[in-house]
XYZ file of C-alpha atoms in Angstrom:
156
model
C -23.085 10.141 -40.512
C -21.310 6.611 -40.711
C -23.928 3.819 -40.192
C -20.438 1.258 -39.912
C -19.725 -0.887 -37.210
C -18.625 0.873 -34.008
C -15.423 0.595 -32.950
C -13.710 1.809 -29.701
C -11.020 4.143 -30.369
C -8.955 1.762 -28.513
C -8.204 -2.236 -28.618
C -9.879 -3.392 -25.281
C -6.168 -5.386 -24.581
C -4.365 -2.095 -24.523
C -7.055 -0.558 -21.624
C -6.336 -2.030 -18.402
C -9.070 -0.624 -15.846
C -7.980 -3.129 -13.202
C -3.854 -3.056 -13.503
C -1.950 -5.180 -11.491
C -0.030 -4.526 -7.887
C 2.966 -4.948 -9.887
C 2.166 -2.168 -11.939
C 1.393 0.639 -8.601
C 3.918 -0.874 -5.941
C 6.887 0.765 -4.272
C 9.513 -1.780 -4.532
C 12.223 -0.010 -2.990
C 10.989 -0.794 0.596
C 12.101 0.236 4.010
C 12.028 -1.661 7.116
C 12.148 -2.581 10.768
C 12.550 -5.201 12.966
C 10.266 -5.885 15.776
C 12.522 -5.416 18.557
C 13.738 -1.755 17.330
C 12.511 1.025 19.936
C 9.265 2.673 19.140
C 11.247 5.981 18.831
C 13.878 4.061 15.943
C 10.778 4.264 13.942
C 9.760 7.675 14.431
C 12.466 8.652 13.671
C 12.853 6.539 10.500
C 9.934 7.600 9.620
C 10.383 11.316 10.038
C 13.556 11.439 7.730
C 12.463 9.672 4.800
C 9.286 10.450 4.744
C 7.844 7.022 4.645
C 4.362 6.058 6.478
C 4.553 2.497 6.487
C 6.816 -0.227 7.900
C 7.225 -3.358 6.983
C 7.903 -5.466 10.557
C 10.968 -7.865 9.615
C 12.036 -10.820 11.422
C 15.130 -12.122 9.177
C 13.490 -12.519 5.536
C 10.268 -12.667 7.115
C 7.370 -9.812 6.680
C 5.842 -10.039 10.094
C 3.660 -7.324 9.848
C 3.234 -4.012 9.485
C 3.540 -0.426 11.509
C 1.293 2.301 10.478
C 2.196 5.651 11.089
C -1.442 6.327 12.271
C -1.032 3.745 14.999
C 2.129 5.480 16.373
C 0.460 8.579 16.221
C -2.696 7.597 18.063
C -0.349 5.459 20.496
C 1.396 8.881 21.367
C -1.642 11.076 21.269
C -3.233 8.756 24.329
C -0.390 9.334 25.895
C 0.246 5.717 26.724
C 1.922 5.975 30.323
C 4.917 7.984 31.765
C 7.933 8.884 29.009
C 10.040 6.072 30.829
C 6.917 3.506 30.052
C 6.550 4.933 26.508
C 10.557 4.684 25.595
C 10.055 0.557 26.634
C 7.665 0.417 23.688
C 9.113 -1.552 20.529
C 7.682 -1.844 17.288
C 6.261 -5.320 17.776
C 3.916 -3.841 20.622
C 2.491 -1.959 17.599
C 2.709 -4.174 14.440
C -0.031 -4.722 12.665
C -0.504 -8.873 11.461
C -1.116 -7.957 7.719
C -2.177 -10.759 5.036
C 0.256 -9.822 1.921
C -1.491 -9.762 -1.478
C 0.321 -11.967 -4.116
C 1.964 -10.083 -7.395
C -0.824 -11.660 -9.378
C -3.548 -9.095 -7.134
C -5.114 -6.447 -9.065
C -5.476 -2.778 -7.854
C -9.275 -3.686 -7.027
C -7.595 -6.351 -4.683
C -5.229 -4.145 -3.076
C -8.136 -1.484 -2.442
C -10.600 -4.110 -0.758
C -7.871 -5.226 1.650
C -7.385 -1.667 2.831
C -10.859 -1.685 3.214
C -11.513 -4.641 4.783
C -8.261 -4.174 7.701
C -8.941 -0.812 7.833
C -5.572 0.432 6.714
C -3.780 2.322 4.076
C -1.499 0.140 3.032
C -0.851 -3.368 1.979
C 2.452 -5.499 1.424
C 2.823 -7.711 -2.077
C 4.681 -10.842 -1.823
C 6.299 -13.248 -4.490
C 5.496 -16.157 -2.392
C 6.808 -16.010 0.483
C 9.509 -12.841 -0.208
C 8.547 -9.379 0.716
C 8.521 -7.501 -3.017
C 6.640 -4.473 -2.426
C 3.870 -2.207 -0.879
C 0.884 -0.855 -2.027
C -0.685 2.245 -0.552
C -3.613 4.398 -0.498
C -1.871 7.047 -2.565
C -0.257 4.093 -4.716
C -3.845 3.721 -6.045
C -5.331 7.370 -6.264
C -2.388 8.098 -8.521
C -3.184 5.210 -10.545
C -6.550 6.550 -11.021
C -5.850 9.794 -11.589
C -3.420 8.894 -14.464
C -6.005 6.951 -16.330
C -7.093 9.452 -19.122
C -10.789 10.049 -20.186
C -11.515 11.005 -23.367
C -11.489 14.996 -24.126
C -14.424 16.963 -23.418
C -16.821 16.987 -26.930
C -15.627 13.422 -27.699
C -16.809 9.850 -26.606
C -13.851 7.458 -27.447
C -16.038 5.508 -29.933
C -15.336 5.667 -34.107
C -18.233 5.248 -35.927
């Protein structure tokens, strides 16, 4: 047995246990504007298989639309079908604070936390650059790779 120095089997720089926003983020981004019909979005929604809208008002992020909002506005059943097709996405946008492209992944994580939501929008100061979501960052986790079973990552 060695009795060197230890030494990580890997330069701290090159593990990154806290990557940036940059690094998880959807950048190709789909949107709405507020005064679109409740039912544009559904349907938006439903054929590309997105669960998040950003809310745009020109190059403006107002917000956000959830698709859990939509679906627990529809599942109260929120008045008669003529009340529900006067609905527009502004009744149910979320006011979201956008996390800055410098935000880690811990950042990004605490804000869903904290607004109770599963997604959060990046920003390059004030332009809309990407989202984040909830599966954004379990995929991030699962791709970070532990060491193989027998062996501890150290040299001695």
């Amino acid at each position: 047995m060695s009795t060197g120095p230890e030494r990580l089997a890997a330069p701290p720089e090159t593990v990154d246990e806290d990557p940036p926003v940059t690094a998880l983020m959807t950048t190709h981004l789909l949107g709405i504007t507020a005064d679109a019909p409740l039912s544009t979005a559904l349907r938006l929604m439903a054929t590309t298989g997105v669960r998040h809208l950003p809310v745009l008002e020109g190059e403006r992020c107002r917000g956000v639309v959830l698709e859990v909002d939509i679906a627990r506005f529809v599942a109260r059943g929120s008045g008669s079908p003529d009340a529900r097709a006067a609905v527009h996405v502004e009744d149910l946008t979320r006011p979201v604070e956008p996390l800055p492209v410098t935000a880690r992944r811990s950042d990004a994580a605490r804000r869903m936390q904290a607004e109770h939501a599963d997604a959060v929008l990046v920003v390059d100061g004030a332009r809309l650059v990407g989202i984040v979501t909830a599966t954004d960052i379990v995929r991030s986790l699962a791709s970070v790779t532990s060491p193989a079973a027998g062996q501890c990552g150290i040299e001695v």
